[in-house]
mmCIF file of C-alpha atoms in Angstrom:
data_model
loop_
_atom_site.group_PDB
_atom_site.id
_atom_site.type_symbol
_atom_site.label_atom_id
_atom_site.label_comp_id
_atom_site.label_asym_id
_atom_site.label_seq_id
_atom_site.Cartn_x
_atom_site.Cartn_y
_atom_site.Cartn_z
ATOM 1 C CA MET A 242 44.684 -11.513 -30.755
ATOM 2 C CA SER A 243 47.621 -13.619 -32.102
ATOM 3 C CA THR A 244 47.899 -16.354 -34.744
ATOM 4 C CA SER A 245 49.135 -19.814 -33.776
ATOM 5 C CA ALA A 246 51.079 -22.211 -35.977
ATOM 6 C CA THR A 247 47.859 -23.849 -37.113
ATOM 7 C CA GLY A 248 46.465 -20.522 -38.211
ATOM 8 C CA VAL A 249 43.859 -20.316 -35.433
ATOM 9 C CA LEU A 250 43.353 -17.021 -33.706
ATOM 10 C CA THR A 251 44.155 -17.221 -30.024
ATOM 11 C CA ARG A 252 43.127 -14.780 -27.286
ATOM 12 C CA PRO A 253 46.013 -13.164 -25.406
ATOM 13 C CA GLU A 254 46.077 -13.882 -21.693
ATOM 14 C CA GLU A 255 45.240 -11.033 -19.415
ATOM 15 C CA THR A 256 48.298 -9.721 -17.638
ATOM 16 C CA ALA A 257 48.386 -8.628 -14.038
ATOM 17 C CA GLU A 258 48.867 -5.055 -15.186
ATOM 18 C CA SER A 259 45.494 -4.873 -16.952
ATOM 19 C CA PRO A 260 43.010 -3.157 -14.624
ATOM 20 C CA PRO A 261 39.784 -5.005 -13.793
ATOM 21 C CA PRO A 262 36.645 -3.672 -15.455
ATOM 22 C CA GLN A 263 34.963 -1.028 -13.364
ATOM 23 C CA ARG A 264 31.234 -0.732 -13.023
ATOM 24 C CA LYS A 265 29.750 2.676 -13.380
ATOM 25 C CA ARG A 266 28.210 3.900 -10.179
ATOM 26 C CA ARG A 267 24.618 4.910 -10.624
ATOM 27 C CA LEU A 268 24.147 8.308 -9.072
ATOM 28 C CA PRO A 269 20.798 8.993 -7.412
ATOM 29 C CA ASP A 270 18.414 10.897 -9.625
ATOM 30 C CA LEU A 271 17.927 14.236 -7.890
ATOM 31 C CA ARG A 272 15.556 15.630 -10.496
ATOM 32 C CA ARG A 273 12.533 14.212 -8.712
ATOM 33 C CA TRP A 274 13.263 16.541 -5.787
ATOM 34 C CA LEU A 275 13.175 19.686 -7.921
ATOM 35 C CA SER A 276 9.402 20.121 -8.033
ATOM 36 C CA PRO A 277 8.833 19.587 -4.259
ATOM 37 C CA LEU A 278 11.653 22.006 -3.424
ATOM 38 C CA ALA A 279 10.327 24.549 -5.908
ATOM 39 C CA LEU A 280 6.867 24.208 -4.371
ATOM 40 C CA LEU A 281 8.279 24.830 -0.886
ATOM 41 C CA VAL A 282 10.179 27.900 -2.106
ATOM 42 C CA VAL A 283 7.087 29.345 -3.787
ATOM 43 C CA TRP A 284 5.037 28.591 -0.675
ATOM 44 C CA GLN A 285 7.558 30.326 1.607
ATOM 45 C CA VAL A 286 7.864 33.366 -0.685
ATOM 46 C CA ALA A 287 4.091 33.686 -0.974
ATOM 47 C CA SER A 288 3.746 33.522 2.813
ATOM 48 C CA SER A 289 6.564 36.017 3.415
ATOM 49 C CA THR A 290 5.171 38.553 0.931
ATOM 50 C CA GLY A 291 1.634 38.320 2.309
ATOM 51 C CA VAL A 292 0.093 36.649 -0.729
ATOM 52 C CA LEU A 293 -0.883 33.750 1.542
ATOM 53 C CA PRO A 294 -2.214 35.137 4.847
ATOM 54 C CA PRO A 295 -1.080 33.163 7.914
ATOM 55 C CA ASP A 296 -4.687 32.597 8.991
ATOM 56 C CA LYS A 297 -5.318 30.802 5.681
ATOM 57 C CA LEU A 298 -2.080 28.836 5.285
ATOM 58 C CA SER A 299 0.980 29.022 7.523
ATOM 59 C CA SER A 300 4.449 29.186 6.001
ATOM 60 C CA PRO A 301 6.695 26.103 5.829
ATOM 61 C CA TRP A 302 9.039 27.656 8.383
ATOM 62 C CA THR A 303 6.154 28.197 10.812
ATOM 63 C CA VAL A 304 5.021 24.615 10.322
ATOM 64 C CA LEU A 305 8.564 23.361 10.963
ATOM 65 C CA GLN A 306 8.881 25.440 14.141
ATOM 66 C CA ALA A 307 5.524 24.189 15.422
ATOM 67 C CA GLY A 308 6.558 20.604 14.686
ATOM 68 C CA VAL A 309 9.805 20.997 16.629
ATOM 69 C CA GLU A 310 7.985 22.570 19.595
ATOM 70 C CA THR A 311 5.328 19.857 19.753
ATOM 71 C CA ALA A 312 8.010 17.178 19.470
ATOM 72 C CA ARG A 313 9.935 18.685 22.394
ATOM 73 C CA SER A 314 6.811 18.982 24.543
ATOM 74 C CA GLY A 315 5.722 15.408 23.823
ATOM 75 C CA GLU A 316 2.439 16.394 22.188
ATOM 76 C CA LEU A 317 3.571 15.123 18.788
ATOM 77 C CA GLY A 318 4.254 11.648 20.152
ATOM 78 C CA ASP A 319 0.873 11.526 21.885
ATOM 79 C CA ALA A 320 -0.941 12.652 18.737
ATOM 80 C CA PHE A 321 0.981 10.114 16.666
ATOM 81 C CA ALA A 322 0.046 7.328 19.080
ATOM 82 C CA VAL A 323 -3.640 8.284 18.895
ATOM 83 C CA SER A 324 -3.554 8.355 15.088
ATOM 84 C CA LEU A 325 -1.717 5.033 14.978
ATOM 85 C CA GLY A 326 -4.373 3.517 17.224
ATOM 86 C CA ARG A 327 -7.116 4.700 14.883
ATOM 87 C CA VAL A 328 -5.304 3.260 11.882
ATOM 88 C CA ALA A 329 -4.763 -0.078 13.637
ATOM 89 C CA ALA A 330 -8.408 -0.321 14.728
ATOM 90 C CA GLY A 331 -9.685 0.642 11.278
ATOM 91 C CA PHE A 332 -7.347 -1.799 9.568
ATOM 92 C CA ALA A 333 -8.360 -4.658 11.863
ATOM 93 C CA LEU A 334 -12.055 -3.951 11.308
ATOM 94 C CA GLY A 335 -11.772 -3.525 7.544
ATOM 95 C CA ALA A 336 -9.475 -6.525 7.084
ATOM 96 C CA GLY A 337 -11.723 -8.764 9.174
ATOM 97 C CA VAL A 338 -14.863 -7.850 7.253
ATOM 98 C CA ALA A 339 -13.029 -8.113 3.919
ATOM 99 C CA LEU A 340 -11.711 -11.569 4.812
ATOM 100 C CA VAL A 341 -15.160 -12.881 5.750
ATOM 101 C CA LEU A 342 -16.915 -11.391 2.720
ATOM 102 C CA GLY A 343 -14.124 -12.263 0.292
ATOM 103 C CA VAL A 344 -13.879 -15.882 1.417
ATOM 104 C CA ALA A 345 -17.660 -16.335 1.377
ATOM 105 C CA ALA A 346 -18.076 -14.756 -2.059
ATOM 106 C CA GLY A 347 -15.007 -16.496 -3.453
ATOM 107 C CA LEU A 348 -15.953 -19.993 -2.357
ATOM 108 C CA SER A 349 -19.724 -19.970 -2.834
ATOM 109 C CA THR A 350 -21.506 -19.040 -6.049
ATOM 110 C CA TRP A 351 -24.677 -18.054 -4.205
ATOM 111 C CA ALA A 352 -22.740 -15.963 -1.685
ATOM 112 C CA GLY A 353 -20.930 -14.282 -4.561
ATOM 113 C CA VAL A 354 -24.239 -13.387 -6.191
ATOM 114 C CA LEU A 355 -25.523 -11.895 -2.926
ATOM 115 C CA ILE A 356 -22.341 -10.166 -1.707
ATOM 116 C CA ASP A 357 -20.388 -9.030 -4.754
ATOM 117 C CA PRO A 358 -22.925 -6.682 -6.455
ATOM 118 C CA PRO A 359 -23.569 -4.526 -3.334
ATOM 119 C CA VAL A 360 -19.846 -4.334 -2.592
ATOM 120 C CA GLN A 361 -19.093 -3.309 -6.177
ATOM 121 C CA MET A 362 -21.696 -0.530 -5.930
ATOM 122 C CA LEU A 363 -20.578 0.710 -2.511
ATOM 123 C CA ARG A 364 -16.898 0.881 -3.451
ATOM 124 C CA THR A 365 -17.673 3.539 -6.075
ATOM 125 C CA LEU A 366 -18.879 5.989 -3.410
ATOM 126 C CA PRO A 367 -16.426 8.868 -2.828
ATOM 127 C CA PHE A 368 -14.930 8.839 0.655
ATOM 128 C CA LEU A 369 -14.954 12.637 0.899
ATOM 129 C CA GLY A 370 -18.714 12.587 0.413
ATOM 130 C CA LEU A 371 -19.099 10.109 3.262
ATOM 131 C CA ILE A 372 -17.338 12.309 5.826
ATOM 132 C CA PRO A 373 -20.293 14.667 6.523
ATOM 133 C CA LEU A 374 -22.697 11.717 6.547
ATOM 134 C CA PHE A 375 -20.556 9.839 9.054
ATOM 135 C CA ILE A 376 -20.363 12.934 11.252
ATOM 136 C CA LEU A 377 -24.169 13.225 11.185
ATOM 137 C CA TRP A 378 -24.650 9.526 11.894
ATOM 138 C CA PHE A 379 -21.897 8.892 14.455
ATOM 139 C CA GLY A 380 -20.982 12.365 15.744
ATOM 140 C CA ILE A 381 -17.532 13.915 16.066
ATOM 141 C CA GLY A 382 -15.678 11.131 17.797
ATOM 142 C CA GLU A 383 -13.506 8.151 17.075
ATOM 143 C CA GLU A 384 -16.189 6.110 15.301
ATOM 144 C CA PRO A 385 -16.325 8.011 11.976
ATOM 145 C CA LYS A 386 -12.530 8.154 11.744
ATOM 146 C CA ILE A 387 -12.124 4.436 12.371
ATOM 147 C CA LEU A 388 -14.944 3.583 9.958
ATOM 148 C CA LEU A 389 -13.402 5.664 7.172
ATOM 149 C CA VAL A 390 -10.098 3.842 7.604
ATOM 150 C CA ALA A 391 -11.960 0.521 7.643
ATOM 151 C CA LEU A 392 -13.729 1.343 4.380
ATOM 152 C CA GLY A 393 -10.439 2.322 2.787
ATOM 153 C CA VAL A 394 -9.058 -1.105 3.713
ATOM 154 C CA LEU A 395 -12.166 -3.214 3.106
ATOM 155 C CA PHE A 396 -12.763 -2.761 -0.610
ATOM 156 C CA PRO A 397 -9.215 -3.375 -1.941
ATOM 157 C CA LEU A 398 -8.735 -6.408 0.293
ATOM 158 C CA TYR A 399 -12.138 -7.837 -0.587
ATOM 159 C CA LEU A 400 -11.479 -7.505 -4.319
ATOM 160 C CA ASN A 401 -8.084 -9.202 -4.039
ATOM 161 C CA ILE A 402 -9.366 -12.068 -1.879
ATOM 162 C CA PHE A 403 -12.454 -12.621 -4.038
ATOM 163 C CA SER A 404 -10.498 -12.585 -7.297
ATOM 164 C CA ALA A 405 -7.681 -14.768 -5.949
ATOM 165 C CA LEU A 406 -10.033 -17.455 -4.632
ATOM 166 C CA ARG A 407 -11.967 -17.557 -7.889
ATOM 167 C CA ASN A 408 -8.710 -18.074 -9.823
ATOM 168 C CA VAL A 409 -7.158 -20.840 -7.698
ATOM 169 C CA ASP A 410 -5.859 -23.722 -9.808
ATOM 170 C CA PRO A 411 -8.649 -26.359 -9.811
ATOM 171 C CA ASP A 412 -6.057 -29.129 -10.040
ATOM 172 C CA LEU A 413 -4.835 -28.202 -6.567
ATOM 173 C CA VAL A 414 -8.365 -28.439 -5.191
ATOM 174 C CA GLU A 415 -8.929 -31.814 -6.845
ATOM 175 C CA ALA A 416 -5.618 -33.098 -5.494
ATOM 176 C CA ALA A 417 -6.588 -31.982 -1.982
ATOM 177 C CA LYS A 418 -9.932 -33.781 -2.312
ATOM 178 C CA ALA A 419 -8.163 -36.928 -3.485
ATOM 179 C CA LEU A 420 -5.896 -36.768 -0.437
ATOM 180 C CA GLY A 421 -8.934 -36.644 1.834
ATOM 181 C CA TYR A 422 -8.712 -32.997 2.923
ATOM 182 C CA THR A 423 -11.833 -31.681 4.603
ATOM 183 C CA ARG A 424 -13.418 -28.421 3.446
ATOM 184 C CA ARG A 425 -11.764 -26.563 6.311
ATOM 185 C CA GLU A 426 -8.361 -28.094 5.542
ATOM 186 C CA ARG A 427 -8.707 -27.226 1.859
ATOM 187 C CA LEU A 428 -9.481 -23.642 2.831
ATOM 188 C CA LEU A 429 -6.550 -23.302 5.251
ATOM 189 C CA HIS A 430 -3.900 -25.321 3.408
ATOM 190 C CA VAL A 431 -4.794 -24.924 -0.272
ATOM 191 C CA LEU A 432 -7.157 -22.058 -1.086
ATOM 192 C CA LEU A 433 -5.918 -19.292 1.211
ATOM 193 C CA PRO A 434 -2.178 -19.995 0.629
ATOM 194 C CA SER A 435 -2.824 -20.063 -3.119
ATOM 195 C CA ALA A 436 -4.611 -16.715 -2.879
ATOM 196 C CA VAL A 437 -1.672 -15.011 -1.142
ATOM 197 C CA PRO A 438 0.425 -12.959 -3.614
ATOM 198 C CA THR A 439 3.889 -14.430 -4.103
ATOM 199 C CA ARG A 440 5.643 -11.196 -5.065
#
């Protein structure tokens, strides 16, 4: 700082020699990797010393070797494709049912009274407890696996759709009615877009 003839403090101009301010680089936090690495080390040591028998739990090194072998033989890719197909089928089934139930319960008071209470009760059931029941009902095939994935998708999506439709701004609905939108157009152009999360 310097003083001018009028007695006002003036700021000295930055010279070309003054280095530009440097931002501190944020280093990645490696502490979050400590516990997984420690767990792997303990697992490997326990397997090597015989504390964990290989017929109960294989060592991490054995698992890695088996993964490399199955990847080279092509079995890993085939198994991944089968699992991905199950996930896609379960997601499509669960999302479709959730969309129908959520829209019906969100738009109609009577449908909400009929649909929402059973869904709220069913979503509290533990999935692990449903596995033996699904095996008894549907056998050991693709059906119980796809249905479990569908249930895991159905309840969260239903709750979000139902809650979002019930909380749509009523001014938007009234504006759409004033513009002559039909019920279908209000659903497609006002209600569903308003229910989609923005972030």
